[in-house]
Coordinates of C-alpha atoms in Angstrom, one line a residue:
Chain Y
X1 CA 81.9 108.0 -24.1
X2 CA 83.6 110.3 -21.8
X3 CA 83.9 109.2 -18.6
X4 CA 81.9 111.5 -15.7
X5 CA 84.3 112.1 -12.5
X6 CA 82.9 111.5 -9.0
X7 CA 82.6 115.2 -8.6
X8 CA 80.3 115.4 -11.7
X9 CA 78.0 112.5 -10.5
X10 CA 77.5 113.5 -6.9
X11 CA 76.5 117.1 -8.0
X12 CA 74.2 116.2 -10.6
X13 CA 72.8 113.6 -9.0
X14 CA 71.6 115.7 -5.9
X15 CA 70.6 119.2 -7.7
X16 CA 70.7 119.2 -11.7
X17 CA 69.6 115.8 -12.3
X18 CA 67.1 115.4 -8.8
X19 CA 65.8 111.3 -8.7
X20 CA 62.4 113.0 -7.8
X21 CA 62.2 116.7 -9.0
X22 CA 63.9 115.8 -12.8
X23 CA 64.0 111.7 -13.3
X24 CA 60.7 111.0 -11.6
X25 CA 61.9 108.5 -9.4
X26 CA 60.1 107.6 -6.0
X27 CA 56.8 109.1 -6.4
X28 CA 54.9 107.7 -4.1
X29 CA 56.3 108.5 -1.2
X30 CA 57.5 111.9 -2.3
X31 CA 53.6 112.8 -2.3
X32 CA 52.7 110.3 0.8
X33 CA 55.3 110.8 3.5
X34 CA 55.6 114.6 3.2
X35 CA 53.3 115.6 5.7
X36 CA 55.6 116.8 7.9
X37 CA 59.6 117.3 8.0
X38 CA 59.7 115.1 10.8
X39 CA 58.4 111.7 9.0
X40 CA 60.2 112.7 5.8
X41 CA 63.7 112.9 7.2
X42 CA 64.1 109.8 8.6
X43 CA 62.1 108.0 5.7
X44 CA 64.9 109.9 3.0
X45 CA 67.6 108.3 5.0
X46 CA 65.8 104.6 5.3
X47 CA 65.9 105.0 1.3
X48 CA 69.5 106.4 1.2
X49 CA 70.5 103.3 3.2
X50 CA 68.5 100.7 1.0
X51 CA 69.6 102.5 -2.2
X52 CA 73.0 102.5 -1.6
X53 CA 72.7 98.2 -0.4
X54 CA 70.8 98.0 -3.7
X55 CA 73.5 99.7 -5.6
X56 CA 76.6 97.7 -4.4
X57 CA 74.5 94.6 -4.6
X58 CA 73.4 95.4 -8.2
X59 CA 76.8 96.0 -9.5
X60 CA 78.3 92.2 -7.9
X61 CA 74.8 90.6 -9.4
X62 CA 75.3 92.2 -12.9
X63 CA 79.2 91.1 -12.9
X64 CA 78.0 87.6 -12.1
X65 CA 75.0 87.4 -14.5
X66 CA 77.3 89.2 -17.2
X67 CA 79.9 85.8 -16.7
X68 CA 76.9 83.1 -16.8
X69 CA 75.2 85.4 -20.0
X70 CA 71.9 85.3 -17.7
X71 CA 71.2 89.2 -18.8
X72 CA 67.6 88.8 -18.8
X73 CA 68.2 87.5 -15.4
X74 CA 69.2 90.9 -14.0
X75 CA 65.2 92.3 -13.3
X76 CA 64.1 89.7 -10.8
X77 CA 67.8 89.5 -9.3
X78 CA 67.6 93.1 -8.8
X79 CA 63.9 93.2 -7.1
X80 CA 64.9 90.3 -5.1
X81 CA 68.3 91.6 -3.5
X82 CA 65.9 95.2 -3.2
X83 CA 63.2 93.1 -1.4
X84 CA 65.9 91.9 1.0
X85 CA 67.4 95.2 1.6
X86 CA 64.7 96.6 3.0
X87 CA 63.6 93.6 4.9
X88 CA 67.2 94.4 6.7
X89 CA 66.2 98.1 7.1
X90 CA 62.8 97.1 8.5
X91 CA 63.8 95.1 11.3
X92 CA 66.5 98.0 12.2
X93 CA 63.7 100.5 12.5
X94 CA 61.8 98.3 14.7
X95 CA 64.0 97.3 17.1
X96 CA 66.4 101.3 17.0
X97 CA 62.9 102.9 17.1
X98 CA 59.1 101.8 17.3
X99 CA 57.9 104.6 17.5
X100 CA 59.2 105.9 14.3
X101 CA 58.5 102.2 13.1
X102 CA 54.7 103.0 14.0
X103 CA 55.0 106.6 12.3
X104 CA 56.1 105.3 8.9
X105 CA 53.8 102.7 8.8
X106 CA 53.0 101.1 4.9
X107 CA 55.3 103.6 3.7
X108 CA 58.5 101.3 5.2
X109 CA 57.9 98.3 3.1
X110 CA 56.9 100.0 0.3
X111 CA 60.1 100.9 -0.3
X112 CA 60.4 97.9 -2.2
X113 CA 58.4 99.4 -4.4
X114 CA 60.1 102.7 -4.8
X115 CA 61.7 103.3 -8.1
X116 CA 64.5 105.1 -7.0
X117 CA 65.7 102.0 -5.9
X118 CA 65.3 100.1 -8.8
X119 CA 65.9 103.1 -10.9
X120 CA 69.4 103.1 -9.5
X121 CA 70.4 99.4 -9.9
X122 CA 68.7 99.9 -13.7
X123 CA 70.5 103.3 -14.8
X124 CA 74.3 102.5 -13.3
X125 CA 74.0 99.1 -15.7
X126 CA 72.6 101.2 -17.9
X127 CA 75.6 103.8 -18.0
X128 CA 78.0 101.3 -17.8
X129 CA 79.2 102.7 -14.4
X130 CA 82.4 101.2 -12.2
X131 CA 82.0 100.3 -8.8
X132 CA 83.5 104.1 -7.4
X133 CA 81.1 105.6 -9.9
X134 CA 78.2 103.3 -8.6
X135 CA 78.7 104.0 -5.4
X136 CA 79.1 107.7 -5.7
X137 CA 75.5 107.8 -8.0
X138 CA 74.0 106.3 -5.1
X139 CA 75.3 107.9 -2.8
X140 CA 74.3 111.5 -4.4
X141 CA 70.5 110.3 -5.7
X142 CA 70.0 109.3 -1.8
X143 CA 71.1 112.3 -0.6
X144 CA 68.8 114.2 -3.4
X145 CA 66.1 112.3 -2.6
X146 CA 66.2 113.3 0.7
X147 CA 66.9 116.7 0.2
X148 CA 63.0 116.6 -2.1
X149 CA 61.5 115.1 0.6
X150 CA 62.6 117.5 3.2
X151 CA 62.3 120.8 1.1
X152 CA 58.4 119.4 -0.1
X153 CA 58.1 118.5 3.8
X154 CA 58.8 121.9 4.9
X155 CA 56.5 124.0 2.3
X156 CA 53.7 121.7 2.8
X157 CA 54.3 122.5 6.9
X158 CA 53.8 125.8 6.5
X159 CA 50.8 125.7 3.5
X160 CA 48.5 124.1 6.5
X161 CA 48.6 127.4 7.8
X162 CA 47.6 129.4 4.7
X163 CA 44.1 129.7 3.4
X164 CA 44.1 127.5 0.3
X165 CA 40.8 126.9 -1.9
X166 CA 38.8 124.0 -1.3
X167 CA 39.4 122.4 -4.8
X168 CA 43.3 123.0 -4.8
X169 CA 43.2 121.1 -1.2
X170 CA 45.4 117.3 -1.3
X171 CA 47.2 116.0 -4.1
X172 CA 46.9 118.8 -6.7
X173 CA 48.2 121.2 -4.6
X174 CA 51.4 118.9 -3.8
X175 CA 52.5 118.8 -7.2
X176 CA 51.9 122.3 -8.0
X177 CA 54.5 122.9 -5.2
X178 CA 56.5 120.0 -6.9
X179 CA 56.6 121.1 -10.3
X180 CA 57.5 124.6 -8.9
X181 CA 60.0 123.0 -6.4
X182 CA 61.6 121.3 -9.5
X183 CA 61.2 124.5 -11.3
X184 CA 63.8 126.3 -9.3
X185 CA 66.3 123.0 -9.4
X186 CA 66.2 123.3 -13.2
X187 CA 68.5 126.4 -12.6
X188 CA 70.9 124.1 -11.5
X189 CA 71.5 122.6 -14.7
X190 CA 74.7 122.7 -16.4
X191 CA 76.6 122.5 -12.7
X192 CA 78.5 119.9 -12.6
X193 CA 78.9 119.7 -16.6
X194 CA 76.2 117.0 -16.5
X195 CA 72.8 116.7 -17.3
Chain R
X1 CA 25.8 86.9 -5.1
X2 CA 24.3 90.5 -5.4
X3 CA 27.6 92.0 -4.6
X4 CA 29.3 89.7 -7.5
X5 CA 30.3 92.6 -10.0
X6 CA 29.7 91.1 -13.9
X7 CA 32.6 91.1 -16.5
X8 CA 31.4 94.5 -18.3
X9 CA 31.4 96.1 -14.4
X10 CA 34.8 94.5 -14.0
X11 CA 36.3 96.2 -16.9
X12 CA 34.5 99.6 -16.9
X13 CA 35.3 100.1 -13.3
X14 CA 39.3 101.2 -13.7
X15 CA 38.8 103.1 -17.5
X16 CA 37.1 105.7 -16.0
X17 CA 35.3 105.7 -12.3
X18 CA 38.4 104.4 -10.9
X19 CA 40.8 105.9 -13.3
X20 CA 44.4 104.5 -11.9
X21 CA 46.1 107.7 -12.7
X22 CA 43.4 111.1 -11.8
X23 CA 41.3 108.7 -9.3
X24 CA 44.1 106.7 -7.1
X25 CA 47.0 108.1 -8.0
X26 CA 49.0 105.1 -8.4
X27 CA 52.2 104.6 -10.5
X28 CA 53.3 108.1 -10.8
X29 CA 57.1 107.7 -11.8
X30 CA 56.2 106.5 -15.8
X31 CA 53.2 109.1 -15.3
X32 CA 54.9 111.7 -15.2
X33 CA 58.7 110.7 -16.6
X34 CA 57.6 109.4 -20.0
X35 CA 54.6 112.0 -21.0
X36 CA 56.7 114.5 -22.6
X37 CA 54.5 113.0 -26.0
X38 CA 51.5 111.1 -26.5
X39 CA 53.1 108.6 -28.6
X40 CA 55.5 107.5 -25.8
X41 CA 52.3 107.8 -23.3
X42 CA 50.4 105.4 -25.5
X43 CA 53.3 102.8 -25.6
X44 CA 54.2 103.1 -22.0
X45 CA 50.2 102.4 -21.0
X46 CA 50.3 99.6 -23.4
X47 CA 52.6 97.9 -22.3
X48 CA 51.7 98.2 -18.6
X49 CA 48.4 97.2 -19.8
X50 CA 49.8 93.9 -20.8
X51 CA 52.0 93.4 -17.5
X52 CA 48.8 94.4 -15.2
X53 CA 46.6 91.7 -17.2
X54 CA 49.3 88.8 -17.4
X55 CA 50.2 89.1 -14.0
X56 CA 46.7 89.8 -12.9
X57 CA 45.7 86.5 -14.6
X58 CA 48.5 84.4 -13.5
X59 CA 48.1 85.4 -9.7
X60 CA 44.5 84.7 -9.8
X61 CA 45.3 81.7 -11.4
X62 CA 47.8 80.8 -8.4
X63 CA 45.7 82.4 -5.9
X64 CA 45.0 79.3 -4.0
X65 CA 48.8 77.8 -4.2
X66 CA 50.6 80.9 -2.8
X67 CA 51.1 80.9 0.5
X68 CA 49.7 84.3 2.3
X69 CA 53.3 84.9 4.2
X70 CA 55.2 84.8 1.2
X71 CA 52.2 86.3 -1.4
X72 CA 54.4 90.0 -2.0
X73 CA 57.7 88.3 -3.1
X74 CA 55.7 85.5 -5.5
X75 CA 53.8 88.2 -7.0
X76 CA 57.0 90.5 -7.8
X77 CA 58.9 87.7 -9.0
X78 CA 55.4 87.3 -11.4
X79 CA 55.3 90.9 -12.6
X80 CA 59.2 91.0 -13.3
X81 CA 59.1 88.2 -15.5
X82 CA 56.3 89.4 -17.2
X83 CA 58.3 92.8 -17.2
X84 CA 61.6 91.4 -18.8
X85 CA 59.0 89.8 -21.5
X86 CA 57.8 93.0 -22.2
X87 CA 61.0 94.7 -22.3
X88 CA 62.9 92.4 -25.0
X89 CA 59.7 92.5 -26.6
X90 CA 59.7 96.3 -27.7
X91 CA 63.3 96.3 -27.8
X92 CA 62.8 93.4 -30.5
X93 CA 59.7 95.7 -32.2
X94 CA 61.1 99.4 -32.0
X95 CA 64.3 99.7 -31.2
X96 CA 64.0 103.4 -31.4
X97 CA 60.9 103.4 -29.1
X98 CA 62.8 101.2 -26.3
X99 CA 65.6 104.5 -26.1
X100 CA 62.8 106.7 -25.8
X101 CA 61.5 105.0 -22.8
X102 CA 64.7 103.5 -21.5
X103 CA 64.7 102.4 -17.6
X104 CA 61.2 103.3 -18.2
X105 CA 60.4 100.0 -19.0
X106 CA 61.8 98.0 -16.6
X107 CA 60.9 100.2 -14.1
X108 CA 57.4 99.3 -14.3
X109 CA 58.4 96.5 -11.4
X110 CA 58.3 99.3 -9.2
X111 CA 55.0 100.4 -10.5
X112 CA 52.4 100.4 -7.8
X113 CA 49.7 100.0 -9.7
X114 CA 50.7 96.6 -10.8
X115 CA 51.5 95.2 -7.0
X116 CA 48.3 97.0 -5.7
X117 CA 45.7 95.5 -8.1
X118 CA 47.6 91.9 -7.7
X119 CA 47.3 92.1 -4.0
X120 CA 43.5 93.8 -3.8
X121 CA 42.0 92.5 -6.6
X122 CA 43.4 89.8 -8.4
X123 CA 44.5 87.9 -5.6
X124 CA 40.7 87.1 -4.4
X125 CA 38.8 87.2 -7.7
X126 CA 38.4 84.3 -10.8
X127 CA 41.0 84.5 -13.7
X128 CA 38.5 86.0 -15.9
X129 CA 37.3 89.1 -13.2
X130 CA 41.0 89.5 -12.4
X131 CA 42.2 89.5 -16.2
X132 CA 39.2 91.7 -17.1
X133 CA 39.3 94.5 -14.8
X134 CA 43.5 94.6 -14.9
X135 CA 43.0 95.3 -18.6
X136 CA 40.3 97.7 -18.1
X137 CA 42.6 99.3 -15.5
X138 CA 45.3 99.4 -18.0
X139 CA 43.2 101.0 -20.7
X140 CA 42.5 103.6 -18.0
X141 CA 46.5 104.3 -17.2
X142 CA 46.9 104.3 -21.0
X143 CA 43.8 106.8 -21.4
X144 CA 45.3 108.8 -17.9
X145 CA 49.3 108.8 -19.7
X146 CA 47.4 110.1 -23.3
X147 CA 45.9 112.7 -21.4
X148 CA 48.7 114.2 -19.9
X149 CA 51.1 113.3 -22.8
X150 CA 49.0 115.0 -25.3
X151 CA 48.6 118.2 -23.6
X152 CA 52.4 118.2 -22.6
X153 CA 53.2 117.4 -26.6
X154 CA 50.8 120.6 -27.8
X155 CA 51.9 123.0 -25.4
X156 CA 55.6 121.9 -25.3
X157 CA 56.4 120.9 -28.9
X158 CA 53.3 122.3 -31.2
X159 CA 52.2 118.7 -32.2
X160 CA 50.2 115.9 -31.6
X161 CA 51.3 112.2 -32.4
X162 CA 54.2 114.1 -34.2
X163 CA 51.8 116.0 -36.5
X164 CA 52.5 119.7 -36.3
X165 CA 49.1 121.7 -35.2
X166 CA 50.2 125.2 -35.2
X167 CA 52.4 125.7 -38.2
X168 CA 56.2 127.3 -38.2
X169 CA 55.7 130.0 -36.4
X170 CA 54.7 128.4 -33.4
X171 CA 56.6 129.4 -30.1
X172 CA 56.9 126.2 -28.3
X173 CA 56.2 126.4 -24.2
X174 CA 60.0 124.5 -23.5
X175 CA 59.1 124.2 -20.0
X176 CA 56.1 121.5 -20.6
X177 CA 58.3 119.3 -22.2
X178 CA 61.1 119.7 -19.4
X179 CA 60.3 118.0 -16.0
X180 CA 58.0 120.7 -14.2
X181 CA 55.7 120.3 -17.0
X182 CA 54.9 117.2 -15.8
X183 CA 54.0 118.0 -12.2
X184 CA 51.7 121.1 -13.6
X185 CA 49.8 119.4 -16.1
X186 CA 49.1 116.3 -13.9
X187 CA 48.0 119.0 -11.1
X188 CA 46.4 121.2 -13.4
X189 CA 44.6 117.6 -14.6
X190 CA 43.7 116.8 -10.8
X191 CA 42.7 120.4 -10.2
X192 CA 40.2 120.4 -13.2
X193 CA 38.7 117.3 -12.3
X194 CA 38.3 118.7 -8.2
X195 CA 36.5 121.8 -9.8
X196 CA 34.0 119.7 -12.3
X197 CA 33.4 117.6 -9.1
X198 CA 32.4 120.1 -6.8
X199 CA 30.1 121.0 -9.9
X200 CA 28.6 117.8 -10.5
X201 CA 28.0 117.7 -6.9
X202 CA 26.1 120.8 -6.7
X203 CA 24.1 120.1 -9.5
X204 CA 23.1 116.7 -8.5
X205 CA 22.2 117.4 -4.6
X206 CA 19.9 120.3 -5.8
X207 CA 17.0 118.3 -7.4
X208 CA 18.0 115.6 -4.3
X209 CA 17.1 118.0 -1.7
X210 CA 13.9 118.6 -3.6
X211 CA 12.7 115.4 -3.7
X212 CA 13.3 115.0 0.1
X213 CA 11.1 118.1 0.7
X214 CA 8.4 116.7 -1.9
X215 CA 8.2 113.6 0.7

């Protein structure tokens, strides 16, 4: 297997290969929190923060489970460590900002529950990644998922002014702006020489 | 004891009126990652189905032991054993099935559906209520995952459970198979189901209405 450079990672972790708009990852809040760009900002760089804690601690877990053969371990390690991080990130919020604590309401412990997080830990053991290569995917799917949440943030902003039809009203309409949103990232594929 | 739903209420209520996928919208990333076929859909909701009823059945079962402050962490640490199960478990069946899914698999920790039925339902109804309506739930996902997965599989590839519909000459639609597809079949799915809604709606309140004035 050839070995990806940093360069290659970072790219095609924030525009060919998207967390949200081409792996799926962190649903929930991409069609939750996107009301407006204001909540969606902040919430993207929460999930940055936890995802890269989750990635560094993922990688020291797997190297210890890997030396006690505990493999099937790794799951409710990972979960665990996640459930921690964001635990952390909670009590930040509060105490930096209640107001913005208020604003995000459920959506702030449900990052626990956000794939991207886990999806991270999963697919750097997955690719066999090192620990610059870890940090850089992390790094890059944070950024990227911020980036969706911003971009859907700021169309959605500006479709409460248009006249949409009644039965396109709510969640449909998100993802039609979603899959077209992820439409126009698919031209990215190929930079980077990944995906 | 009016309110007390029976067993056959319990397990119709998530295949269809409550349909986890088109009704509450819960556990979108396998949703929409793994439906580029219905064979992969069918696997995936099979083996959330299992997840959602064994850890549906073992929190109910604990219900009265876990302690309420540390209830989200117990019932994670529930579903991701119940996940790695599951995930050696296909690996061991299909090996060819566990790289189509991948992460997939594992990632169904993360799946919402799974933590929101523990903590609304199972956690304050009997084992049997709580196993029956996760795996009517989970028929539901599996039915929601076909759904999309099927069309995505017609339109993107030309067949169905691997069986080619339209012959050789088929021009396959690339772009259902690719990750928009996803988003605009599961809209298109949402949209449909607003319009036969509305519909249904008008349809009923008409001969409503009626009545009223008969009174």
């Amino acid at each position: 297997m050839v070995r990806e450079s940093l360069g290659q990672i970072l790219v095609t972790t924030i525009l060919s290969g998207n967390f949200v708009l081409a792996m799926f990852l962190g649903m929930c809040p991409f069609l939750g929190v996107t009301h407006s760009v204001s909540l969606a900002f902040p919430l993207g760089l929460a999930t940055t923060f936890v995802i890269v804690i989750a990635s560094l601690s993922a990688y020291a877990i797997n190297i210890v489970l890997s030396l006690l053969h505990l493999e099937f371990l790794r799951l409710i390690c990972y979960i665990v460590v996640i459930a921690a991080s964001v635990q952390l990130v909670e009590m930040f919020v509060k105490k930096q900002s209640p107001a913005l604590f208020r604003a995000l309401g459920i959506y702030l412990p449900l990052i626990t529950t956000n794939c991207a997080v886990l999806g991270v830990a999963l697919f750097q053991t997955a690719r066999d990644y090192n620990f610059t290569q870890s940090l850089t995917f992390a790094i890059g799917g944070g950024i990227g998922f911020t980036i969706a949440l911003v971009l859907l943030a700021s169309v959605r902003e500006r479709i409460q002014l248009s006249d949409v039809p009644g039965v396109l009203q709510g969640t449909a309409m998100s993802l039609m702006l979603a899959g077209i949103l992820s439409l126009s990232f698919m031209g990215f594929a190929g930079l980077g020489g990944g995906a | 004891m009016i309110n007390v739903p029976s067993n056959w209420q319990e397990f119709t209520e998530g295949l269809w009126e409550r349909n986890p996928v088109f009704v509450m919208v819960l556990g979108m990333c396998p949703t929409l990652a793994v439906t580029v076929s219905a064979i992969n859909s069918i696997s995936m909701g099979l083996a959330t189905t299992f997840v959602l009823a064994a850890s549906c059945w073992l929190v109910s079962v604990l219900r009265h032991l876990i302690p309420k402050e540390v209830r989200i962490a117990s019932y994670i640490a529930i579903i991701a054993t119940f996940v790695t199960v599951v995930d050696y478990a296909i690996q061991a069946i299909s090996l060819e099935m566990y790289e189509a899914l991948g992460a997939y698999i594992q990632l169904i920790v993360a799946n919402c559906l799974v933590l929101g039925r523990a903590e609304a339902h199972a956690a304050k109804t009997p084992p049997l209520g709580a196993t029956l309506n996760a795996v009517g739930m989970g028929l539901g996902f599996t039915l929601g995952l076909t759904m999309i997965g099927g069309v995505r599989e017609i339109l993107g590839s030309g067949t169905l459970l691997g069986v080619s519909l339209f012959g050789p000459n088929f021009q396959p639609w690339v772009v259902m198979v690719l990750p928009p597809g996803g988003f605009f079949v599961m809209g298109g799915w949402l949209l449909l189901f607003a319009i036969w809604r509305k519909y249904r709606d008008k349809i009923l309140s008409t001969p409503e209405k009626e009545s009223v004035h008969g009174a």
